[in-house]
mmCIF file of C-alpha atoms and ligand atoms in Angstrom:
data_model
loop_
_atom_site.group_PDB
_atom_site.id
_atom_site.type_symbol
_atom_site.label_atom_id
_atom_site.label_comp_id
_atom_site.label_asym_id
_atom_site.label_seq_id
_atom_site.Cartn_x
_atom_site.Cartn_y
_atom_site.Cartn_z
ATOM 1 C CA UNK A 1 25.084 19.266 11.739
ATOM 2 C CA UNK A 2 21.548 20.469 11.056
ATOM 3 C CA UNK A 3 20.963 23.830 12.745
ATOM 4 C CA UNK A 4 17.992 23.750 15.147
ATOM 5 C CA UNK A 5 16.616 27.033 13.739
ATOM 6 C CA UNK A 6 15.832 25.221 10.443
ATOM 7 C CA UNK A 7 13.823 22.541 12.229
ATOM 8 C CA UNK A 8 10.439 22.068 13.757
ATOM 9 C CA UNK A 9 8.932 19.123 15.622
ATOM 10 C CA UNK A 10 5.883 17.210 14.433
ATOM 11 C CA UNK A 11 4.139 14.525 16.439
ATOM 12 C CA UNK A 12 2.709 11.442 14.739
ATOM 13 C CA UNK A 13 1.470 8.448 16.668
ATOM 14 C CA UNK A 14 3.324 8.762 19.956
ATOM 15 C CA UNK A 15 6.541 9.961 18.326
ATOM 16 C CA UNK A 16 8.069 13.396 18.009
ATOM 17 C CA UNK A 17 10.151 13.878 14.889
ATOM 18 C CA UNK A 18 12.208 16.773 13.566
ATOM 19 C CA UNK A 19 11.373 17.956 10.079
ATOM 20 C CA UNK A 20 12.709 20.983 8.212
ATOM 21 C CA UNK A 21 10.666 24.155 8.426
ATOM 22 C CA UNK A 22 9.014 24.628 5.050
ATOM 23 C CA UNK A 23 9.924 28.223 4.675
ATOM 24 C CA UNK A 24 13.635 27.631 5.043
ATOM 25 C CA UNK A 25 15.451 26.911 1.789
ATOM 26 C CA UNK A 26 17.580 23.811 2.000
ATOM 27 C CA UNK A 27 19.195 22.201 -0.996
ATOM 28 C CA UNK A 28 18.650 18.588 -2.074
ATOM 29 C CA UNK A 29 15.704 16.745 -3.568
ATOM 30 C CA UNK A 30 12.372 17.001 -1.820
ATOM 31 C CA UNK A 31 9.336 19.095 -2.548
ATOM 32 C CA UNK A 32 9.205 22.261 -4.686
ATOM 33 C CA UNK A 33 11.176 24.208 -2.134
ATOM 34 C CA UNK A 34 13.959 21.647 -2.343
ATOM 35 C CA UNK A 35 13.764 20.448 1.233
ATOM 36 C CA UNK A 36 13.566 16.897 2.587
ATOM 37 C CA UNK A 37 10.097 15.709 2.111
ATOM 38 C CA UNK A 38 7.435 15.380 4.760
ATOM 39 C CA UNK A 39 3.843 14.738 3.734
ATOM 40 C CA UNK A 40 1.376 14.989 6.649
ATOM 41 C CA UNK A 41 -1.370 13.425 4.517
ATOM 42 C CA UNK A 42 0.557 10.132 4.595
ATOM 43 C CA UNK A 43 -0.114 9.741 8.339
ATOM 44 C CA UNK A 44 -2.661 6.920 7.852
ATOM 45 C CA UNK A 45 -0.227 5.176 5.521
ATOM 46 C CA UNK A 46 2.464 5.344 8.226
ATOM 47 C CA UNK A 47 0.029 4.448 11.042
ATOM 48 C CA UNK A 48 -0.946 1.270 9.225
ATOM 49 C CA UNK A 49 2.716 0.377 8.769
ATOM 50 C CA UNK A 50 3.160 0.643 12.561
ATOM 51 C CA UNK A 51 0.332 -1.854 13.115
ATOM 52 C CA UNK A 52 1.686 -4.096 10.385
ATOM 53 C CA UNK A 53 5.219 -3.888 11.785
ATOM 54 C CA UNK A 54 3.886 -4.915 15.196
ATOM 55 C CA UNK A 55 2.167 -7.926 13.642
ATOM 56 C CA UNK A 56 5.379 -8.854 11.842
ATOM 57 C CA UNK A 57 7.593 -8.555 14.923
ATOM 58 C CA UNK A 58 5.053 -10.501 17.029
ATOM 59 C CA UNK A 59 4.995 -13.273 14.454
ATOM 60 C CA UNK A 60 8.688 -13.561 13.584
ATOM 61 C CA UNK A 61 11.280 -15.859 15.054
ATOM 62 C CA UNK A 62 14.465 -14.032 16.094
ATOM 63 C CA UNK A 63 15.315 -10.389 15.508
ATOM 64 C CA UNK A 64 13.283 -8.764 12.717
ATOM 65 C CA UNK A 65 15.203 -6.299 10.546
ATOM 66 C CA UNK A 66 13.053 -3.534 9.084
ATOM 67 C CA UNK A 67 14.255 -1.197 6.331
ATOM 68 C CA UNK A 68 12.745 2.252 5.807
ATOM 69 C CA UNK A 69 14.427 2.425 2.422
ATOM 70 C CA UNK A 70 13.326 5.825 1.036
ATOM 71 C CA UNK A 71 13.078 7.598 4.344
ATOM 72 C CA UNK A 72 13.252 11.405 3.743
ATOM 73 C CA UNK A 73 12.983 12.737 7.352
ATOM 74 C CA UNK A 74 13.044 9.136 8.614
ATOM 75 C CA UNK A 75 9.647 9.551 10.248
ATOM 76 C CA UNK A 76 8.446 6.049 9.412
ATOM 77 C CA UNK A 77 11.568 4.282 10.663
ATOM 78 C CA UNK A 78 11.765 6.500 13.760
ATOM 79 C CA UNK A 79 8.143 5.644 14.506
ATOM 80 C CA UNK A 80 8.880 1.921 14.031
ATOM 81 C CA UNK A 81 11.612 2.189 16.640
ATOM 82 C CA UNK A 82 9.464 4.135 19.079
ATOM 83 C CA UNK A 83 6.040 2.534 18.647
ATOM 84 C CA UNK A 84 6.654 -1.150 17.874
ATOM 85 C CA UNK A 85 7.365 -3.452 20.799
ATOM 86 C CA UNK A 86 9.619 -6.508 20.679
ATOM 87 C CA UNK A 87 12.915 -7.717 19.298
ATOM 88 C CA UNK A 88 13.755 -5.826 16.098
ATOM 89 C CA UNK A 89 16.205 -3.503 14.418
ATOM 90 C CA UNK A 90 15.511 -0.625 12.027
ATOM 91 C CA UNK A 91 17.699 0.623 9.193
ATOM 92 C CA UNK A 92 16.720 4.076 7.911
ATOM 93 C CA UNK A 93 18.085 4.969 4.507
ATOM 94 C CA UNK A 94 17.993 7.946 2.159
ATOM 95 C CA UNK A 95 20.619 8.862 -0.411
ATOM 96 C CA UNK A 96 20.152 12.589 0.030
ATOM 97 C CA UNK A 97 22.634 14.379 2.305
ATOM 98 C CA UNK A 98 20.043 16.669 3.944
ATOM 99 C CA UNK A 99 17.732 13.727 4.604
ATOM 100 C CA UNK A 100 20.601 11.715 6.047
ATOM 101 C CA UNK A 101 21.528 14.530 8.437
ATOM 102 C CA UNK A 102 17.910 14.867 9.512
ATOM 103 C CA UNK A 103 17.551 11.107 10.037
ATOM 104 C CA UNK A 104 20.641 11.167 12.273
ATOM 105 C CA UNK A 105 19.269 14.134 14.175
ATOM 106 C CA UNK A 106 16.054 12.184 14.794
ATOM 107 C CA UNK A 107 17.893 9.061 15.911
ATOM 108 C CA UNK A 108 20.005 11.171 18.255
ATOM 109 C CA UNK A 109 16.905 12.898 19.664
ATOM 110 C CA UNK A 110 15.449 9.584 20.774
ATOM 111 C CA UNK A 111 18.751 7.958 21.663
ATOM 112 C CA UNK A 112 17.682 4.710 19.972
ATOM 113 C CA UNK A 113 20.001 1.745 20.289
ATOM 114 C CA UNK A 114 18.306 -0.469 17.698
ATOM 115 C CA UNK A 115 18.353 2.000 14.790
ATOM 116 C CA UNK A 116 21.032 2.577 12.179
ATOM 117 C CA UNK A 117 21.088 5.259 9.492
ATOM 118 C CA UNK A 118 22.385 4.762 6.003
ATOM 119 C CA UNK A 119 23.061 7.112 3.059
ATOM 120 C CA UNK A 120 22.929 4.765 0.099
ATOM 121 C CA UNK A 121 21.222 4.312 -3.197
ATOM 122 C CA UNK A 122 18.565 1.819 -2.058
ATOM 123 C CA UNK A 123 19.179 -0.309 -5.136
ATOM 124 C CA UNK A 124 22.855 -0.713 -4.200
ATOM 125 C CA UNK A 125 22.006 -1.380 -0.534
ATOM 126 C CA UNK A 126 19.505 -4.091 -1.465
ATOM 127 C CA UNK A 127 22.050 -5.769 -3.714
ATOM 128 C CA UNK A 128 24.261 -6.259 -0.668
ATOM 129 C CA UNK A 129 21.998 -6.754 2.346
ATOM 130 C CA UNK A 130 18.771 -8.607 3.071
ATOM 131 C CA UNK A 131 15.871 -7.512 5.268
ATOM 132 C CA UNK A 132 12.709 -9.016 6.775
ATOM 133 C CA UNK A 133 10.665 -5.944 5.849
ATOM 134 C CA UNK A 134 11.384 -3.399 3.142
ATOM 135 C CA UNK A 135 9.373 -0.197 2.887
ATOM 136 C CA UNK A 136 9.432 1.424 -0.548
ATOM 137 C CA UNK A 137 7.696 4.796 -0.358
ATOM 138 C CA UNK A 138 8.889 6.851 -3.328
ATOM 139 C CA UNK A 139 7.811 9.992 -5.113
ATOM 140 C CA UNK A 140 5.605 8.645 -7.894
ATOM 141 C CA UNK A 141 6.197 5.186 -9.232
ATOM 142 C CA UNK A 142 8.043 2.445 -7.310
ATOM 143 C CA UNK A 143 9.027 0.554 -10.491
ATOM 144 C CA UNK A 144 12.717 1.382 -10.298
ATOM 145 C CA UNK A 145 12.933 -0.166 -6.800
ATOM 146 C CA UNK A 146 10.929 -3.379 -7.208
ATOM 147 C CA UNK A 147 13.683 -5.512 -8.696
ATOM 148 C CA UNK A 148 16.212 -4.745 -5.956
ATOM 149 C CA UNK A 149 13.534 -5.044 -3.249
ATOM 150 C CA UNK A 150 12.668 -8.546 -4.438
ATOM 151 C CA UNK A 151 16.349 -9.488 -4.350
ATOM 152 C CA UNK A 152 16.918 -7.842 -0.966
ATOM 153 C CA UNK A 153 14.051 -9.482 0.871
ATOM 154 C CA UNK A 154 14.605 -12.538 3.081
ATOM 155 C CA UNK A 155 12.507 -15.638 2.518
ATOM 156 C CA UNK A 156 8.983 -14.941 3.839
ATOM 157 C CA UNK A 157 9.865 -11.270 4.258
ATOM 158 C CA UNK A 158 7.492 -8.414 3.511
ATOM 159 C CA UNK A 159 7.654 -5.840 0.757
ATOM 160 C CA UNK A 160 5.520 -2.788 1.603
ATOM 161 C CA UNK A 161 5.167 -0.583 -1.413
ATOM 162 C CA UNK A 162 3.448 2.733 -2.187
ATOM 163 C CA UNK A 163 2.726 4.076 -5.673
ATOM 164 C CA UNK A 164 1.597 7.681 -6.084
ATOM 165 C CA UNK A 165 1.473 7.687 -9.896
ATOM 166 C CA UNK A 166 -2.259 7.076 -9.621
ATOM 167 C CA UNK A 167 -3.256 8.743 -12.915
ATOM 168 C CA UNK A 168 -0.885 6.447 -14.801
ATOM 169 C CA UNK A 169 -2.088 3.293 -13.030
ATOM 170 C CA UNK A 170 -5.731 4.314 -13.477
ATOM 171 C CA UNK A 171 -5.348 4.591 -17.227
ATOM 172 C CA UNK A 172 -5.146 8.349 -17.790
ATOM 173 C CA UNK A 173 -1.757 7.767 -19.440
ATOM 174 C CA UNK A 174 -1.980 4.239 -20.861
ATOM 175 C CA UNK A 175 1.311 4.462 -22.764
ATOM 176 C CA UNK A 176 3.158 5.437 -19.587
ATOM 177 C CA UNK A 177 1.480 2.560 -17.746
ATOM 178 C CA UNK A 178 2.554 0.119 -20.425
ATOM 179 C CA UNK A 179 6.138 1.367 -20.319
ATOM 180 C CA UNK A 180 6.412 1.435 -16.523
ATOM 181 C CA UNK A 181 4.311 -1.513 -15.467
ATOM 182 C CA UNK A 182 4.141 -3.557 -18.679
ATOM 183 C CA UNK A 183 0.349 -3.593 -18.464
ATOM 184 C CA UNK A 184 -2.643 -2.061 -20.226
ATOM 185 C CA UNK A 185 -4.759 -0.168 -17.651
ATOM 186 C CA UNK A 186 -8.518 0.430 -17.852
ATOM 187 C CA UNK A 187 -9.861 3.926 -17.215
ATOM 188 C CA UNK A 188 -13.286 3.000 -15.865
ATOM 189 C CA UNK A 189 -15.375 2.627 -12.701
ATOM 190 C CA UNK A 190 -13.147 -0.222 -11.553
ATOM 191 C CA UNK A 191 -9.878 1.529 -12.454
ATOM 192 C CA UNK A 192 -8.641 1.663 -8.852
ATOM 193 C CA UNK A 193 -8.899 -2.085 -8.410
ATOM 194 C CA UNK A 194 -7.252 -2.657 -11.791
ATOM 195 C CA UNK A 195 -4.525 -0.186 -10.779
ATOM 196 C CA UNK A 196 -3.805 -2.076 -7.533
ATOM 197 C CA UNK A 197 -3.751 -5.332 -9.476
ATOM 198 C CA UNK A 198 -1.306 -3.857 -12.009
ATOM 199 C CA UNK A 199 1.022 -2.888 -9.158
ATOM 200 C CA UNK A 200 0.739 -6.312 -7.485
ATOM 201 C CA UNK A 201 1.080 -7.934 -10.916
ATOM 202 C CA UNK A 202 4.419 -6.224 -11.495
ATOM 203 C CA UNK A 203 5.643 -7.445 -8.097
ATOM 204 C CA UNK A 204 4.436 -10.973 -8.909
ATOM 205 C CA UNK A 205 6.150 -10.962 -12.289
ATOM 206 C CA UNK A 206 9.428 -9.581 -10.887
ATOM 207 C CA UNK A 207 9.400 -12.073 -7.997
ATOM 208 C CA UNK A 208 8.784 -14.861 -10.523
ATOM 209 C CA UNK A 209 11.990 -13.955 -12.350
ATOM 210 C CA UNK A 210 13.886 -14.797 -9.135
ATOM 211 C CA UNK A 211 11.939 -18.027 -8.436
ATOM 212 C CA UNK A 212 9.932 -16.304 -5.723
ATOM 213 C CA UNK A 213 6.181 -16.328 -5.155
ATOM 214 C CA UNK A 214 3.977 -13.670 -3.616
ATOM 215 C CA UNK A 215 1.202 -13.543 -1.059
ATOM 216 C CA UNK A 216 -0.520 -10.145 -0.871
ATOM 217 C CA UNK A 217 -1.599 -9.468 2.733
ATOM 218 C CA UNK A 218 -3.068 -5.969 2.625
ATOM 219 C CA UNK A 219 -3.719 -3.834 -0.446
ATOM 220 C CA UNK A 220 -5.648 -0.607 -0.669
ATOM 221 C CA UNK A 221 -6.262 2.499 -2.653
ATOM 222 C CA UNK A 222 -6.533 5.963 -1.170
ATOM 223 C CA UNK A 223 -7.109 9.376 -2.743
ATOM 224 C CA UNK A 224 -3.571 9.896 -3.850
ATOM 225 C CA UNK A 225 -1.768 6.574 -3.630
ATOM 226 C CA UNK A 226 -1.920 2.780 -3.818
ATOM 227 C CA UNK A 227 -0.273 0.635 -1.193
ATOM 228 C CA UNK A 228 0.354 -3.073 -0.813
ATOM 229 C CA UNK A 229 2.017 -5.331 1.777
ATOM 230 C CA UNK A 230 3.210 -8.541 0.152
ATOM 231 C CA UNK A 231 4.951 -11.595 1.553
ATOM 232 C CA UNK A 232 7.717 -12.798 -0.758
ATOM 233 C CA UNK A 233 8.359 -16.540 -0.671
ATOM 234 C CA UNK A 234 11.531 -18.080 -2.100
ATOM 235 C CA UNK A 235 10.193 -21.198 -3.772
ATOM 236 C CA UNK A 236 9.859 -22.319 -7.375
ATOM 237 C CA UNK A 237 6.475 -23.956 -6.761
ATOM 238 C CA UNK A 238 5.187 -20.776 -5.098
ATOM 239 C CA UNK A 239 6.532 -18.719 -7.976
ATOM 240 C CA UNK A 240 4.696 -20.972 -10.432
ATOM 241 C CA UNK A 241 1.437 -20.869 -8.509
ATOM 242 C CA UNK A 242 1.668 -17.075 -8.178
ATOM 243 C CA UNK A 243 2.269 -16.699 -11.905
ATOM 244 C CA UNK A 244 -0.956 -18.601 -12.557
ATOM 245 C CA UNK A 245 -2.729 -15.543 -11.081
ATOM 246 C CA UNK A 246 -0.937 -13.142 -13.428
ATOM 247 C CA UNK A 247 -3.271 -12.874 -16.397
ATOM 248 C CA UNK A 248 -4.665 -10.823 -19.244
ATOM 249 C CA UNK A 249 -8.314 -9.892 -19.494
ATOM 250 C CA UNK A 250 -9.287 -10.193 -23.119
ATOM 251 C CA UNK A 251 -11.152 -7.533 -24.981
ATOM 252 C CA UNK A 252 -14.894 -8.216 -24.970
ATOM 253 C CA UNK A 253 -14.874 -9.571 -21.384
ATOM 254 C CA UNK A 254 -16.855 -7.798 -18.685
ATOM 255 C CA UNK A 255 -15.155 -6.015 -15.821
ATOM 256 C CA UNK A 256 -17.913 -5.045 -13.419
ATOM 257 C CA UNK A 257 -20.500 -3.494 -15.695
ATOM 258 C CA UNK A 258 -18.180 -2.599 -18.505
ATOM 259 C CA UNK A 259 -17.322 -4.584 -21.569
ATOM 260 C CA UNK A 260 -13.640 -4.082 -22.379
ATOM 261 C CA UNK A 261 -12.830 -2.751 -25.820
ATOM 262 C CA UNK A 262 -9.197 -3.830 -25.694
ATOM 263 C CA UNK A 263 -7.033 -6.279 -23.747
ATOM 264 C CA UNK A 264 -6.310 -5.290 -20.118
ATOM 265 C CA UNK A 265 -3.299 -6.336 -18.084
ATOM 266 C CA UNK A 266 -1.563 -8.574 -17.414
ATOM 267 C CA UNK A 267 -2.707 -8.044 -13.831
ATOM 268 C CA UNK A 268 -2.763 -9.984 -10.560
ATOM 269 C CA UNK A 269 -6.061 -11.859 -10.297
ATOM 270 C CA UNK A 270 -5.387 -13.603 -6.984
ATOM 271 C CA UNK A 271 -6.351 -12.387 -3.519
ATOM 272 C CA UNK A 272 -5.354 -8.855 -2.523
ATOM 273 C CA UNK A 273 -6.046 -9.244 1.207
ATOM 274 C CA UNK A 274 -5.461 -11.642 4.056
ATOM 275 C CA UNK A 275 -8.508 -11.634 6.323
ATOM 276 C CA UNK A 276 -6.719 -13.040 9.400
ATOM 277 C CA UNK A 277 -4.001 -10.431 9.399
ATOM 278 C CA UNK A 278 -6.476 -7.620 8.838
ATOM 279 C CA UNK A 279 -8.634 -8.727 11.761
ATOM 280 C CA UNK A 280 -5.519 -8.944 13.961
ATOM 281 C CA UNK A 281 -4.539 -5.387 12.984
ATOM 282 C CA UNK A 282 -8.023 -4.164 13.879
ATOM 283 C CA UNK A 283 -7.609 -5.516 17.384
ATOM 284 C CA UNK A 284 -4.325 -3.588 17.693
ATOM 285 C CA UNK A 285 -5.662 -0.201 16.540
ATOM 286 C CA UNK A 286 -6.846 0.811 19.975
ATOM 287 C CA UNK A 287 -3.709 -0.428 21.726
ATOM 288 C CA UNK A 288 -1.581 2.148 19.912
ATOM 289 C CA UNK A 289 -1.761 5.907 20.018
ATOM 290 C CA UNK A 290 -2.831 6.694 16.446
ATOM 291 C CA UNK A 291 -4.599 9.865 15.346
ATOM 292 C CA UNK A 292 -6.075 8.177 12.283
ATOM 293 C CA UNK A 293 -7.596 5.280 14.251
ATOM 294 C CA UNK A 294 -11.176 5.978 13.154
ATOM 295 C CA UNK A 295 -10.289 6.169 9.450
ATOM 296 C CA UNK A 296 -8.017 3.159 9.835
ATOM 297 C CA UNK A 297 -10.808 1.189 11.469
ATOM 298 C CA UNK A 298 -13.159 2.006 8.568
ATOM 299 C CA UNK A 299 -10.527 1.078 5.987
ATOM 300 C CA UNK A 300 -9.618 -2.218 7.674
ATOM 301 C CA UNK A 301 -13.293 -3.043 8.206
ATOM 302 C CA UNK A 302 -13.948 -2.685 4.475
ATOM 303 C CA UNK A 303 -10.867 -4.490 3.209
ATOM 304 C CA UNK A 304 -11.551 -7.308 5.656
ATOM 305 C CA UNK A 305 -15.063 -7.582 4.240
ATOM 306 C CA UNK A 306 -13.947 -7.536 0.615
ATOM 307 C CA UNK A 307 -11.099 -9.990 1.279
ATOM 308 C CA UNK A 308 -13.209 -13.008 0.403
ATOM 309 C CA UNK A 309 -15.048 -11.383 -2.500
ATOM 310 C CA UNK A 310 -14.470 -12.037 -6.203
ATOM 311 C CA UNK A 311 -12.329 -9.636 -8.201
ATOM 312 C CA UNK A 312 -13.911 -6.422 -9.495
ATOM 313 C CA UNK A 313 -17.007 -4.687 -8.249
ATOM 314 C CA UNK A 314 -20.189 -2.882 -9.216
ATOM 315 C CA UNK A 315 -21.427 0.433 -7.951
ATOM 316 C CA UNK A 316 -25.070 1.118 -7.241
ATOM 317 C CA UNK A 317 -24.656 4.504 -8.970
ATOM 318 C CA UNK A 318 -23.548 2.934 -12.245
ATOM 319 C CA UNK A 319 -26.301 0.295 -12.036
ATOM 320 C CA UNK A 320 -28.919 2.974 -11.408
ATOM 321 C CA UNK A 321 -27.678 4.995 -14.346
ATOM 322 C CA UNK A 322 -27.682 1.987 -16.728
ATOM 323 C CA UNK A 323 -31.054 0.740 -15.550
ATOM 324 C CA UNK A 324 -32.455 4.255 -15.297
ATOM 325 C CA UNK A 325 -33.835 3.561 -11.829
ATOM 326 C CA UNK A 326 -33.491 5.526 -8.601
ATOM 327 C CA UNK A 327 -30.699 4.522 -6.203
ATOM 328 C CA UNK A 328 -31.940 1.857 -3.789
ATOM 329 C CA UNK A 329 -30.762 1.826 -0.175
ATOM 330 C CA UNK A 330 -27.554 -0.220 -0.083
ATOM 331 C CA UNK A 331 -28.616 -2.406 2.828
ATOM 332 C CA UNK A 332 -32.039 -3.125 1.298
ATOM 333 C CA UNK A 333 -30.450 -4.202 -1.988
ATOM 334 C CA UNK A 334 -27.808 -6.282 -0.163
ATOM 335 C CA UNK A 335 -30.524 -8.035 1.863
ATOM 336 C CA UNK A 336 -32.289 -8.998 -1.358
ATOM 337 C CA UNK A 337 -29.110 -10.545 -2.765
ATOM 338 C CA UNK A 338 -28.372 -12.381 0.502
ATOM 339 C CA UNK A 339 -31.953 -13.651 0.734
ATOM 340 C CA UNK A 340 -31.454 -15.373 -2.616
ATOM 341 C CA UNK A 341 -28.287 -17.032 -1.324
ATOM 342 C CA UNK A 342 -25.679 -14.740 -2.882
ATOM 343 C CA UNK A 343 -22.645 -13.350 -1.113
ATOM 344 C CA UNK A 344 -22.285 -9.587 -1.084
ATOM 345 C CA UNK A 345 -19.378 -7.535 0.183
ATOM 346 C CA UNK A 346 -18.869 -3.787 0.485
ATOM 347 C CA UNK A 347 -15.476 -2.598 -0.765
ATOM 348 C CA UNK A 348 -13.160 0.251 0.189
ATOM 349 C CA UNK A 349 -12.907 1.471 -3.433
ATOM 350 C CA UNK A 350 -16.032 3.634 -3.184
ATOM 351 C CA UNK A 351 -18.928 4.056 -0.738
ATOM 352 C CA UNK A 352 -21.431 2.688 -3.283
ATOM 353 C CA UNK A 353 -19.321 -0.237 -4.499
ATOM 354 C CA UNK A 354 -19.965 -3.914 -3.821
ATOM 355 C CA UNK A 355 -18.724 -7.335 -4.884
ATOM 356 C CA UNK A 356 -21.025 -10.280 -5.304
ATOM 357 C CA UNK A 357 -21.100 -13.786 -6.721
ATOM 358 C CA UNK A 358 -24.505 -13.104 -8.339
ATOM 359 C CA UNK A 359 -24.559 -12.885 -12.139
ATOM 360 C CA UNK A 360 -25.017 -9.509 -13.806
ATOM 361 C CA UNK A 361 -28.514 -10.534 -14.935
ATOM 362 C CA UNK A 362 -29.469 -11.478 -11.381
ATOM 363 C CA UNK A 363 -28.038 -8.209 -10.040
ATOM 364 C CA UNK A 364 -30.050 -6.225 -12.579
ATOM 365 C CA UNK A 365 -33.192 -8.207 -11.757
ATOM 366 C CA UNK A 366 -32.890 -7.594 -8.001
ATOM 367 C CA UNK A 367 -31.847 -3.992 -8.459
HETATM 368 C C1 SAM B 1 8.482 10.347 -0.917
HETATM 369 S S1 SAM B 1 9.997 10.550 -0.102
HETATM 370 C C2 SAM B 1 9.854 9.438 1.236
HETATM 371 C C3 SAM B 1 8.844 9.823 2.270
HETATM 372 C C4 SAM B 1 8.969 9.074 3.558
HETATM 373 N N1 SAM B 1 8.927 7.643 3.378
HETATM 374 C C5 SAM B 1 7.909 9.531 4.568
HETATM 375 O O1 SAM B 1 7.075 8.698 5.031
HETATM 376 O O2 SAM B 1 7.890 10.736 4.904
HETATM 377 C C6 SAM B 1 11.138 9.717 -1.144
HETATM 378 C C7 SAM B 1 12.588 9.796 -0.686
HETATM 379 O O3 SAM B 1 13.312 8.851 -1.473
HETATM 380 C C8 SAM B 1 14.654 9.323 -1.595
HETATM 381 N N2 SAM B 1 15.242 8.585 -2.742
HETATM 382 C C9 SAM B 1 14.884 8.645 -4.040
HETATM 383 N N3 SAM B 1 15.600 7.757 -4.767
HETATM 384 C C10 SAM B 1 16.428 7.115 -3.907
HETATM 385 C C11 SAM B 1 17.383 6.075 -4.057
HETATM 386 N N4 SAM B 1 17.623 5.522 -5.257
HETATM 387 N N5 SAM B 1 18.047 5.637 -2.967
HETATM 388 C C12 SAM B 1 17.793 6.183 -1.742
HETATM 389 N N6 SAM B 1 16.897 7.179 -1.543
HETATM 390 C C13 SAM B 1 16.220 7.651 -2.603
HETATM 391 C C14 SAM B 1 14.488 10.817 -1.798
HETATM 392 O O4 SAM B 1 15.666 11.506 -1.422
HETATM 393 C C15 SAM B 1 13.278 11.137 -0.893
HETATM 394 O O5 SAM B 1 13.717 11.633 0.352
#
């Protein structure tokens, strides 16, 4: 049993959850102090998974089975159980003894009937059981969980995956990126989009090995992590069509404003977002009690806008610096592009970034 004096309660969404008090030493993996991990800055990440889970349950036939596979305190799974409405079951798993005890304490606190805890190596669990939704939220890179997650997902199920090894994916450590993700990154203005596409690319390639295709539904970058929600479809033809979007970018090609000096990728060059799902989630934001609703709204607004845009983006800052001109007002510049019949989309990657179907020469001319 976990002694109450080691615990404190945090409230996220509309759910109270026990976590360990930081100052108390507890053994087992976790943060520096060796306690089960709880990162308050991941609240938006978890809030979005609540909205997404609601969409999934609303749009599934029969009972949806959700796995919080690397659960730590279990906060995400506990919140699923408390904040999602409908017919579903949650399995909350962590291989660490202290986490497992805490997860059970949290289940007990709420007296949930549709939640089960599990103390397994997620890779072993996913070799035995299948789920409609698998959440992989590790410390650092998710690479060691992707293969089992692809095998453990039901047809048309969702893999939700976080990567916090942002420096590696953004090209600060290209050798590490090549080893982990099998791709050459590109440390540049567009590195965050390349990073997301490397992550999705790995999922596409792994799914392909099992004759499964992918459909990314929501993908985004934040300060300290990348996150993607991907539908996994068991079908050879889907696997083949997905693999057609898994490509290299040859050296000498332009990515945004930059000419590449070496090959980049292979990366996912298909869509990263699904506009319909994103607009549904926006309608749900104000139906749930979420502290991050304003930030979530802004994020979803931007990824909905960029959903239809081409891959890669420009920033007005980099254009101004190349062209040695002052920064124009974004909306004035966008109006000029639109007036000439071009599409222009803001993106969530940076406040000055935009995607457009205009050629680089045209962009420079109008800038
Ligand atoms: C970053 S924490 C998870 C945070 C949690 N999802 C949240 O929202 O607070 C990662 C957790 O994964 C667990 N873990 C690492 N490798 C595992 C494995 N192979 N099987 C099961 N759990 C594992 C660790 O014990 C740790 O608690």
